[in-house]
Short mmCIF file of C-alpha atoms in Angstrom, two decimals:
data_model
loop_
_atom_site.label_atom_id
_atom_site.label_comp_id
_atom_site.label_asym_id
_atom_site.label_seq_id
_atom_site.Cartn_x
_atom_site.Cartn_y
_atom_site.Cartn_z
CA UNK A 1 91.20 111.03 45.25
CA UNK A 2 90.66 107.36 46.14
CA UNK A 3 90.03 106.62 49.77
CA UNK A 4 92.52 104.19 51.16
CA UNK A 5 91.50 100.70 52.16
CA UNK A 6 90.08 100.64 55.76
CA UNK A 7 92.72 98.03 56.88
CA UNK A 8 95.50 100.56 57.57
CA UNK A 9 96.09 102.39 60.93
CA UNK A 10 93.51 104.72 62.14
CA UNK A 11 93.68 107.68 64.66
CA UNK A 12 91.17 107.98 67.42
CA UNK A 13 90.63 111.54 68.46
CA UNK A 14 88.46 114.31 69.79
CA UNK A 15 88.66 117.15 67.26
CA UNK A 16 88.91 119.98 69.78
CA UNK A 17 91.47 118.29 72.15
CA UNK A 18 93.92 117.50 69.41
CA UNK A 19 93.43 120.16 66.85
CA UNK A 20 90.82 122.91 67.90
CA UNK A 21 88.48 122.15 64.86
CA UNK A 22 88.05 120.07 61.73
CA UNK A 23 90.24 122.54 59.58
CA UNK A 24 93.00 122.11 62.28
CA UNK A 25 92.72 118.34 62.26
CA UNK A 26 93.07 118.37 58.46
CA UNK A 27 96.46 120.35 58.98
CA UNK A 28 97.68 117.75 61.70
CA UNK A 29 96.82 114.82 59.58
CA UNK A 30 98.35 116.13 56.54
CA UNK A 31 101.34 117.71 58.38
CA UNK A 32 103.15 116.00 61.34
CA UNK A 33 101.12 112.76 61.21
CA UNK A 34 101.33 112.44 57.34
CA UNK A 35 101.74 108.95 56.11
CA UNK A 36 100.85 107.39 59.48
CA UNK A 37 97.14 106.90 59.22
CA UNK A 38 94.72 105.62 56.60
CA UNK A 39 91.70 106.70 58.70
CA UNK A 40 90.42 108.60 61.64
CA UNK A 41 87.81 107.89 64.16
CA UNK A 42 86.31 111.26 64.95
CA UNK A 43 84.76 110.98 68.51
CA UNK A 44 81.45 112.79 68.76
CA UNK A 45 81.43 116.19 66.98
CA UNK A 46 77.75 116.77 67.14
CA UNK A 47 75.77 119.52 68.82
CA UNK A 48 77.16 119.93 71.35
CA UNK A 49 80.52 118.04 71.43
CA UNK A 50 81.30 119.23 75.13
CA UNK A 51 78.08 117.99 76.88
CA UNK A 52 77.97 116.07 80.09
CA UNK A 53 79.47 112.87 78.42
CA UNK A 54 82.05 114.48 76.16
CA UNK A 55 79.68 114.46 73.13
CA UNK A 56 78.06 111.23 73.77
CA UNK A 57 74.89 113.17 74.72
CA UNK A 58 74.22 115.33 71.67
CA UNK A 59 71.06 117.39 71.54
CA UNK A 60 71.18 117.10 67.78
CA UNK A 61 73.01 114.19 66.50
CA UNK A 62 72.53 115.20 62.80
CA UNK A 63 74.45 118.42 62.97
CA UNK A 64 78.09 119.20 63.34
CA UNK A 65 78.81 121.49 66.28
CA UNK A 66 79.59 124.84 64.42
CA UNK A 67 82.33 125.47 66.69
CA UNK A 68 84.16 122.59 65.03
CA UNK A 69 83.25 122.89 61.36
CA UNK A 70 80.70 121.57 58.92
CA UNK A 71 79.62 118.55 57.15
CA UNK A 72 81.54 119.78 54.22
CA UNK A 73 84.78 119.76 56.51
CA UNK A 74 83.98 115.98 57.34
CA UNK A 75 83.69 115.34 53.62
CA UNK A 76 86.97 117.06 52.91
CA UNK A 77 88.59 114.89 55.55
CA UNK A 78 87.04 111.91 54.07
CA UNK A 79 88.58 112.71 50.54
CA UNK A 80 91.85 111.03 51.57
CA UNK A 81 91.04 109.25 54.84
CA UNK A 82 88.62 106.61 55.81
CA UNK A 83 86.31 108.54 58.39
CA UNK A 84 84.65 106.56 61.36
CA UNK A 85 82.00 108.31 63.41
CA UNK A 86 79.82 107.24 66.24
CA UNK A 87 76.11 106.29 66.10
CA UNK A 88 74.82 106.67 69.53
CA UNK A 89 72.17 104.00 69.57
CA UNK A 90 71.14 103.59 73.02
CA UNK A 91 70.20 107.11 74.02
CA UNK A 92 69.79 110.75 73.37
CA UNK A 93 70.32 113.89 75.40
CA UNK A 94 67.61 114.87 77.84
CA UNK A 95 68.15 118.35 76.33
CA UNK A 96 67.19 117.25 72.91
CA UNK A 97 64.11 118.93 71.39
CA UNK A 98 62.41 115.55 71.07
CA UNK A 99 62.67 114.62 74.83
CA UNK A 100 61.97 118.24 75.74
CA UNK A 101 58.65 117.88 73.83
CA UNK A 102 57.90 114.75 75.78
CA UNK A 103 58.52 116.62 79.15
CA UNK A 104 56.05 119.11 78.13
CA UNK A 105 53.30 116.96 76.56
CA UNK A 106 53.86 113.59 78.05
CA UNK A 107 52.26 110.65 76.05
CA UNK A 108 50.61 113.24 73.75
CA UNK A 109 54.01 113.99 72.23
CA UNK A 110 54.74 112.62 68.92
CA UNK A 111 58.15 111.50 70.30
CA UNK A 112 56.78 109.71 73.37
CA UNK A 113 57.04 106.17 71.98
CA UNK A 114 60.63 106.79 71.21
CA UNK A 115 61.78 106.84 74.91
CA UNK A 116 61.82 103.97 77.29
CA UNK A 117 60.19 104.07 80.72
CA UNK A 118 59.81 101.55 83.38
CA UNK A 119 56.15 101.06 82.50
CA UNK A 120 57.04 100.76 78.82
CA UNK A 121 58.70 97.37 79.44
CA UNK A 122 56.74 96.39 82.57
CA UNK A 123 53.25 97.72 82.04
CA UNK A 124 51.98 95.53 84.88
CA UNK A 125 54.84 96.41 87.21
CA UNK A 126 58.17 94.87 87.79
CA UNK A 127 59.09 92.49 90.43
CA UNK A 128 62.17 92.62 92.63
CA UNK A 129 63.52 89.72 90.59
CA UNK A 130 62.90 91.66 87.38
CA UNK A 131 64.91 94.64 88.67
CA UNK A 132 67.72 92.70 90.16
CA UNK A 133 68.27 90.90 86.87
CA UNK A 134 69.06 93.99 84.91
CA UNK A 135 72.74 94.40 84.00
CA UNK A 136 74.18 97.80 84.34
CA UNK A 137 77.73 98.86 84.05
CA UNK A 138 77.52 101.29 87.02
CA UNK A 139 76.09 101.03 90.48
CA UNK A 140 72.46 101.54 91.09
CA UNK A 141 69.25 101.14 89.01
CA UNK A 142 69.01 102.44 85.38
CA UNK A 143 66.16 104.72 86.11
CA UNK A 144 65.65 108.45 86.68
CA UNK A 145 62.49 110.02 87.97
CA UNK A 146 61.40 112.70 85.53
CA UNK A 147 58.04 114.62 85.18
CA UNK A 148 56.55 113.89 81.75
CA UNK A 149 53.49 115.89 80.93
CA UNK A 150 52.77 116.60 84.60
CA UNK A 151 53.13 113.03 85.50
CA UNK A 152 56.24 111.73 87.48
CA UNK A 153 57.58 108.77 85.53
CA UNK A 154 60.62 106.51 85.75
CA UNK A 155 62.63 107.04 82.70
CA UNK A 156 65.29 104.53 81.70
CA UNK A 157 68.81 106.03 81.83
CA UNK A 158 71.34 103.18 81.61
CA UNK A 159 74.37 105.61 81.83
CA UNK A 160 73.55 109.05 83.20
CA UNK A 161 70.34 110.97 83.97
CA UNK A 162 71.19 113.24 80.98
CA UNK A 163 71.13 110.27 78.59
CA UNK A 164 67.62 109.05 77.93
CA UNK A 165 67.29 105.52 76.50
CA UNK A 166 65.72 104.90 73.25
CA UNK A 167 62.80 102.24 72.80
CA UNK A 168 63.81 100.59 69.63
CA UNK A 169 60.57 98.79 69.34
CA UNK A 170 59.01 102.15 68.12
CA UNK A 171 58.85 103.24 64.47
CA UNK A 172 59.79 106.83 65.59
CA UNK A 173 62.98 105.76 67.15
CA UNK A 174 64.05 104.00 63.79
CA UNK A 175 63.01 107.16 61.99
CA UNK A 176 65.41 109.08 64.18
CA UNK A 177 68.25 106.54 63.80
CA UNK A 178 67.91 106.57 60.07
CA UNK A 179 68.08 110.27 60.04
CA UNK A 180 71.35 109.95 61.88
CA UNK A 181 72.85 107.34 59.64
CA UNK A 182 71.80 109.36 56.50
CA UNK A 183 73.39 112.45 57.79
CA UNK A 184 76.76 110.73 58.45
CA UNK A 185 76.95 108.68 55.25
CA UNK A 186 75.92 111.69 53.16
CA UNK A 187 78.95 113.41 54.46
CA UNK A 188 81.30 110.60 53.34
CA UNK A 189 81.55 108.75 56.69
CA UNK A 190 82.21 105.01 55.65
CA UNK A 191 82.61 103.40 59.07
CA UNK A 192 79.85 103.65 61.61
CA UNK A 193 80.77 102.75 65.40
CA UNK A 194 77.79 101.59 67.17
CA UNK A 195 78.09 102.95 70.81
CA UNK A 196 76.55 100.95 73.64
CA UNK A 197 74.54 98.80 71.31
CA UNK A 198 74.42 96.02 73.63
CA UNK A 199 72.10 97.86 75.97
CA UNK A 200 69.50 98.53 73.33
CA UNK A 201 67.58 95.27 73.56
CA UNK A 202 65.72 95.57 76.92
CA UNK A 203 63.42 92.56 77.26
CA UNK A 204 61.30 91.34 80.23
CA UNK A 205 62.76 88.34 81.94
CA UNK A 206 66.33 89.06 80.78
CA UNK A 207 69.44 91.05 81.93
CA UNK A 208 68.64 93.72 79.27
CA UNK A 209 72.05 93.26 77.85
CA UNK A 210 73.08 91.52 74.78
CA UNK A 211 69.69 89.97 74.30
CA UNK A 212 68.21 88.62 71.07
CA UNK A 213 66.48 92.00 70.49
CA UNK A 214 69.80 93.86 70.57
CA UNK A 215 71.05 91.31 67.91
CA UNK A 216 68.17 91.94 65.79
CA UNK A 217 68.54 95.73 66.10
CA UNK A 218 72.15 95.50 65.20
CA UNK A 219 71.50 93.47 62.14
CA UNK A 220 68.91 96.22 61.14
CA UNK A 221 71.45 98.94 61.51
CA UNK A 222 74.02 96.68 59.56
CA UNK A 223 71.49 96.50 56.60
CA UNK A 224 71.01 100.38 56.80
CA UNK A 225 74.66 101.00 56.83
CA UNK A 226 75.44 98.61 53.90
CA UNK A 227 72.65 100.09 51.79
CA UNK A 228 74.45 103.28 52.21
CA UNK A 229 77.93 101.97 51.50
CA UNK A 230 79.21 102.03 54.97
CA UNK A 231 80.60 99.28 57.28
CA UNK A 232 79.81 98.82 61.07
CA UNK A 233 82.12 98.38 64.24
CA UNK A 234 80.40 97.28 67.40
CA UNK A 235 81.37 98.67 70.69
CA UNK A 236 80.74 95.94 73.20
CA UNK A 237 82.48 95.38 76.56
CA UNK A 238 81.81 91.83 77.90
CA UNK A 239 83.18 88.34 78.01
CA UNK A 240 85.77 87.53 75.41
CA UNK A 241 83.55 84.72 74.06
CA UNK A 242 80.80 87.20 73.31
CA UNK A 243 83.14 89.01 71.14
CA UNK A 244 84.09 85.95 69.13
CA UNK A 245 80.52 85.06 68.75
CA UNK A 246 79.41 88.61 67.71
CA UNK A 247 82.22 88.93 65.24
CA UNK A 248 80.61 86.12 63.13
CA UNK A 249 77.80 88.35 62.15
CA UNK A 250 79.03 91.91 61.95
CA UNK A 251 81.64 93.72 59.97
CA UNK A 252 84.17 94.48 62.86
CA UNK A 253 84.37 94.15 66.71
CA UNK A 254 86.90 95.72 69.10
CA UNK A 255 89.73 93.65 70.30
CA UNK A 256 89.18 94.93 73.87
CA UNK A 257 90.94 91.82 75.43
CA UNK A 258 94.37 92.98 73.91
CA UNK A 259 95.02 95.99 76.13
CA UNK A 260 94.75 94.33 79.58
CA UNK A 261 96.57 91.08 78.32
CA UNK A 262 99.44 93.22 76.88
CA UNK A 263 99.72 95.01 80.24
CA UNK A 264 99.59 91.70 82.02
CA UNK A 265 102.45 90.40 79.79
CA UNK A 266 104.60 93.30 80.52
CA UNK A 267 103.79 93.64 84.37
CA UNK A 268 103.65 89.87 85.17
CA UNK A 269 106.09 88.89 82.52
CA UNK A 270 103.70 86.23 81.40
CA UNK A 271 102.63 85.79 77.73
CA UNK A 272 100.56 82.67 78.03
CA UNK A 273 97.12 84.54 78.43
CA UNK A 274 97.99 86.47 75.39
CA UNK A 275 98.77 83.35 73.39
CA UNK A 276 95.46 81.86 74.52
CA UNK A 277 93.54 84.84 73.20
CA UNK A 278 95.50 84.66 69.89
CA UNK A 279 94.23 81.12 69.48
CA UNK A 280 90.65 82.12 69.38
CA UNK A 281 90.37 85.96 68.80
CA UNK A 282 88.45 87.12 65.57
CA UNK A 283 90.30 88.28 62.57
CA UNK A 284 87.68 91.10 61.73
CA UNK A 285 88.77 93.23 64.73
CA UNK A 286 89.77 96.70 65.34
CA UNK A 287 92.78 96.66 67.76
CA UNK A 288 93.39 99.22 70.45
CA UNK A 289 95.61 99.80 73.53
CA UNK A 290 93.86 102.86 74.80
CA UNK A 291 90.67 104.72 73.91
CA UNK A 292 88.51 107.68 75.24
CA UNK A 293 87.28 105.21 77.81
CA UNK A 294 89.18 103.45 80.49
CA UNK A 295 91.35 100.36 80.22
CA UNK A 296 88.78 97.46 80.16
CA UNK A 297 89.03 94.70 82.75
CA UNK A 298 85.76 92.83 82.23
CA UNK A 299 86.88 91.72 78.57
CA UNK A 300 89.42 89.32 80.27
CA UNK A 301 87.37 88.41 83.26
CA UNK A 302 84.88 85.67 84.02
CA UNK A 303 81.49 85.97 82.66
CA UNK A 304 79.11 87.91 84.97
CA UNK A 305 76.13 86.80 82.89
CA UNK A 306 76.92 83.05 82.56
CA UNK A 307 78.68 81.72 85.56
CA UNK A 308 81.06 78.97 84.77
CA UNK A 309 82.70 80.74 81.73
CA UNK A 310 86.19 81.72 83.05
CA UNK A 311 88.04 84.57 81.81
CA UNK A 312 91.43 84.88 80.05
CA UNK A 313 92.92 86.04 83.27
CA UNK A 314 91.89 84.53 86.70
CA UNK A 315 90.59 86.83 89.57
CA UNK A 316 93.90 86.89 91.24
CA UNK A 317 95.77 87.92 88.03
CA UNK A 318 93.13 90.52 87.46
CA UNK A 319 93.63 92.09 90.95
CA UNK A 320 97.28 91.96 90.47
CA UNK A 321 96.93 93.80 87.16
CA UNK A 322 94.85 96.50 88.42
CA UNK A 323 97.25 97.15 91.40
CA UNK A 324 100.21 97.01 88.95
CA UNK A 325 98.58 99.86 86.89
CA UNK A 326 97.80 101.91 90.02
CA UNK A 327 101.49 101.36 91.20
CA UNK A 328 102.99 102.20 87.86
CA UNK A 329 100.97 105.45 87.59
CA UNK A 330 102.18 106.55 91.00
CA UNK A 331 98.66 106.16 92.35
CA UNK A 332 97.11 108.63 89.94
CA UNK A 333 94.94 106.07 88.20
CA UNK A 334 93.49 105.14 91.59
CA UNK A 335 92.43 108.64 92.05
CA UNK A 336 90.61 108.45 88.79
CA UNK A 337 88.86 105.16 89.04
CA UNK A 338 85.89 103.84 90.86
CA UNK A 339 84.38 105.71 93.73
CA UNK A 340 87.20 108.20 93.73
CA UNK A 341 85.79 109.82 90.62
CA UNK A 342 82.46 110.31 88.90
CA UNK A 343 81.37 108.75 85.62
CA UNK A 344 81.90 105.47 87.48
CA UNK A 345 82.37 102.22 85.66
CA UNK A 346 82.63 98.78 87.20
CA UNK A 347 84.87 97.42 84.59
CA UNK A 348 87.49 99.91 83.79
CA UNK A 349 90.60 101.50 85.12
CA UNK A 350 90.99 105.17 84.19
CA UNK A 351 94.61 105.73 83.14
CA UNK A 352 96.67 106.60 80.05
CA UNK A 353 98.37 103.59 78.73
CA UNK A 354 101.76 105.35 79.06
CA UNK A 355 101.29 105.86 82.68
CA UNK A 356 99.85 102.22 83.06
CA UNK A 357 103.39 101.08 82.08
CA UNK A 358 105.03 103.58 84.40
CA UNK A 359 106.30 105.76 81.54
CA UNK A 360 108.77 103.21 80.51
CA UNK A 361 109.41 104.19 76.95
CA UNK A 362 110.82 100.91 75.72
CA UNK A 363 108.13 98.79 77.20
CA UNK A 364 105.46 101.22 75.94
CA UNK A 365 106.98 101.08 72.49
CA UNK A 366 106.89 97.40 72.79
CA UNK A 367 103.13 97.38 73.70
CA UNK A 368 102.40 99.54 70.62
CA UNK A 369 104.37 97.25 68.32
CA UNK A 370 102.39 94.12 69.60
CA UNK A 371 99.40 96.09 68.67
CA UNK A 372 100.50 97.01 65.32
CA UNK A 373 101.58 93.51 64.48
CA UNK A 374 98.24 91.99 65.58
CA UNK A 375 95.86 91.18 62.94
CA UNK A 376 92.96 93.61 62.41
CA UNK A 377 92.73 97.45 62.01
CA UNK A 378 95.00 99.17 64.57
CA UNK A 379 93.49 102.34 66.09
CA UNK A 380 95.71 104.53 68.19
CA UNK A 381 94.15 107.11 70.52
CA UNK A 382 95.56 110.57 70.24
CA UNK A 383 96.93 110.71 73.84
CA UNK A 384 98.56 107.26 73.52
CA UNK A 385 100.17 108.36 70.20
CA UNK A 386 101.66 111.28 72.02
CA UNK A 387 102.85 109.29 74.96
CA UNK A 388 100.46 111.36 77.23
CA UNK A 389 100.59 111.21 81.01
CA UNK A 390 97.51 111.30 83.31
CA UNK A 391 96.06 114.74 83.35
CA UNK A 392 95.46 115.32 86.99
CA UNK A 393 94.70 119.12 86.55
CA UNK A 394 91.74 118.24 84.19
CA UNK A 395 90.54 115.51 86.52
CA UNK A 396 90.59 117.90 89.39
CA UNK A 397 88.70 120.52 87.39
CA UNK A 398 86.02 118.17 86.13
CA UNK A 399 85.76 115.40 88.68
CA UNK A 400 85.35 113.01 85.75
CA UNK A 401 87.69 109.96 86.11
CA UNK A 402 88.00 109.38 82.31
CA UNK A 403 89.26 112.97 81.91
CA UNK A 404 92.55 111.90 83.13
CA UNK A 405 93.04 110.45 79.68
CA UNK A 406 91.49 113.22 77.68
CA UNK A 407 93.99 116.01 77.63
CA UNK A 408 93.67 119.18 75.47
CA UNK A 409 96.89 119.54 73.50
CA UNK A 410 98.24 122.85 72.38
CA UNK A 411 100.15 123.11 69.22
CA UNK A 412 103.37 123.55 71.13
CA UNK A 413 102.63 120.35 73.08
CA UNK A 414 101.98 118.36 69.79
CA UNK A 415 105.14 119.55 68.45
CA UNK A 416 107.21 118.80 71.55
CA UNK A 417 105.69 115.26 71.89
CA UNK A 418 106.29 114.44 68.20
CA UNK A 419 109.96 115.37 68.70
CA UNK A 420 110.47 112.64 71.53
CA UNK A 421 111.99 109.28 70.40
CA UNK A 422 109.11 107.11 71.78
CA UNK A 423 106.51 109.14 69.67
CA UNK A 424 108.75 109.30 66.58
CA UNK A 425 109.19 105.41 66.77
CA UNK A 426 105.43 104.90 66.96
CA UNK A 427 104.91 106.95 63.91
CA UNK A 428 107.62 105.17 62.17
CA UNK A 429 106.09 101.84 63.00
CA UNK A 430 102.62 103.05 61.88
CA UNK A 431 103.95 104.20 58.60
CA UNK A 432 105.41 100.62 58.11
CA UNK A 433 102.24 99.02 58.97
CA UNK A 434 100.48 101.32 56.54
CA UNK A 435 102.71 100.79 53.65
CA UNK A 436 104.66 97.45 53.85
CA UNK A 437 103.48 94.75 51.58
CA UNK A 438 103.98 92.00 54.19
CA UNK A 439 100.87 93.13 55.91
CA UNK A 440 98.66 91.90 53.04
CA UNK A 441 99.92 88.48 53.55
CA UNK A 442 99.96 85.73 56.27
CA UNK A 443 100.39 86.21 59.93
CA UNK A 444 101.84 83.68 62.39
CA UNK A 445 103.06 83.95 65.94
CA UNK A 446 104.91 81.93 68.48
CA UNK A 447 104.88 82.21 72.24
CA UNK A 448 106.75 80.95 75.21
CA UNK A 449 106.27 82.11 78.80
CA UNK A 450 108.12 85.37 78.24
CA UNK A 451 109.23 85.45 74.65
CA UNK A 452 107.22 86.02 71.45
CA UNK A 453 107.64 86.15 67.72
CA UNK A 454 105.05 87.87 65.54
CA UNK A 455 105.55 87.53 61.78
CA UNK A 456 103.95 88.84 58.53
CA UNK A 457 104.91 87.33 55.19
CA UNK A 458 103.77 87.97 51.65
CA UNK A 459 106.16 86.55 48.89
CA UNK A 460 109.57 87.77 49.66
CA UNK A 461 108.35 90.45 51.93
CA UNK A 462 108.38 90.02 55.73
CA UNK A 463 108.05 91.96 59.01
CA UNK A 464 109.02 90.27 62.14
CA UNK A 465 108.73 91.32 65.78
CA UNK A 466 110.86 89.41 68.26
CA UNK A 467 110.53 90.32 72.00
CA UNK A 468 111.24 89.10 75.54
CA UNK A 469 108.91 90.67 78.14
CA UNK A 470 111.19 89.43 81.06
CA UNK A 471 114.11 91.19 79.66
CA UNK A 472 112.37 94.10 78.12
CA UNK A 473 114.18 93.57 74.85
CA UNK A 474 112.66 93.50 71.40
CA UNK A 475 113.67 94.04 67.66
CA UNK A 476 111.17 94.94 64.76
CA UNK A 477 112.78 93.91 61.36
CA UNK A 478 111.48 94.35 57.91
CA UNK A 479 112.65 93.41 54.46
CA UNK A 480 112.80 95.85 51.57
CA UNK A 481 114.70 98.61 53.56
CA UNK A 482 118.36 99.52 53.34
CA UNK A 483 118.64 98.39 56.97
CA UNK A 484 116.25 95.73 57.96
CA UNK A 485 116.05 96.83 61.71
CA UNK A 486 113.14 99.22 61.98
CA UNK A 487 113.60 99.71 65.72
CA UNK A 488 114.50 97.95 69.01
CA UNK A 489 114.27 98.62 72.70
CA UNK A 490 116.93 101.26 72.50
CA UNK A 491 115.13 103.23 69.94
CA UNK A 492 112.42 104.72 72.29
CA UNK A 493 115.05 106.56 74.25
CA UNK A 494 117.45 107.33 71.50
CA UNK A 495 117.07 110.54 69.61
CA UNK A 496 116.20 110.11 65.89
#
């Protein structure tokens, strides 16, 4: 069976939290979600998938966790869907066999050069200025004191003490990464998402983020992927001009500016910042509204690393946006964000997109339609697809802020969600995006302060979205159907 072109909609999902295992996911993709998605981004399913960072800290990145299935199951999914998987480039688990060997043997371990310590980068010691310059997305310094071979060392841990940073200056680290890429591509994975790659290029005298070394490492991974028939998506949160620049040299980047700009448009009734982004955004983008992480704010703010570069939103607009999200969610996002919850990030609000819009079905559907109409590959997170609300029980149980947007769905919950008008309308729109000929043609858009028109044309085929964010009204129209009206602002609350 021929794999569809990667340009159609993709689902982002944890396997266990939506469908239990890979076999269950096959059933969901070929059953209630049939026809809506060309591809699927499988969030980490390696051994173990349920570590301290929800799979982004595998002890064995080259094996499928047997509780979820096998590489053969991944290949089966790839027979009729484009499969994207994560290559966790920056770090490995402290519980991995490789790092455990370093703990036992220290520098005598074959794997010792693979891991970055303070002295690896600063053999003569680091100055206060050196350390203050390092960029980290969370409070505090990126080091953890660990005993290696009987000697107390400062090991580089950008994210958590359980995630040990790789030293990509070493051959052994590249042997490891190649083994990961080989395992994935051999199983039919054709899109690789590089997680946290911006933090890989630690260099003295820099912020250690998005350095020239990180660019070189990215290009090396790109070459490895292309040799194996795969493409690469970079996961980078940062100033919007960084995304524009990076997009020129890679296959795909995320459009992380879109979610906060859509929220700003709907909360502040102001489309001008979104219009400004459309004037410069890269075409080779993967669009999202929500992901397994929080709603990014840094992506529309001023440049922290290069003062003088303004953001797409000014500080007052960003503050108002964050407060609007907290108000719309009834304060539940505030309880899941910042110092109120662990897994602290300085640049994200932890909230489902549905709650970020106050569970307003019409405005929520409009947000999704804007995403679907925006050029690029639309990816839809499983919680967002099912119009999920903040899971406060899971947050209370785990204490991890991002878990508010990582609900475990039962089969009955999936059935109930798909039966709601707002979810049914999203699925109809995704099926339209996947199959309508207009989306292989030309895109144009027109904005006023509060109204927009987004249009795709290909020959005599056309799809048009017209909306007013002040009135909360919209209509999606398409040629080639018995009724050209696909949906409007009443659809999300009207039974199908």
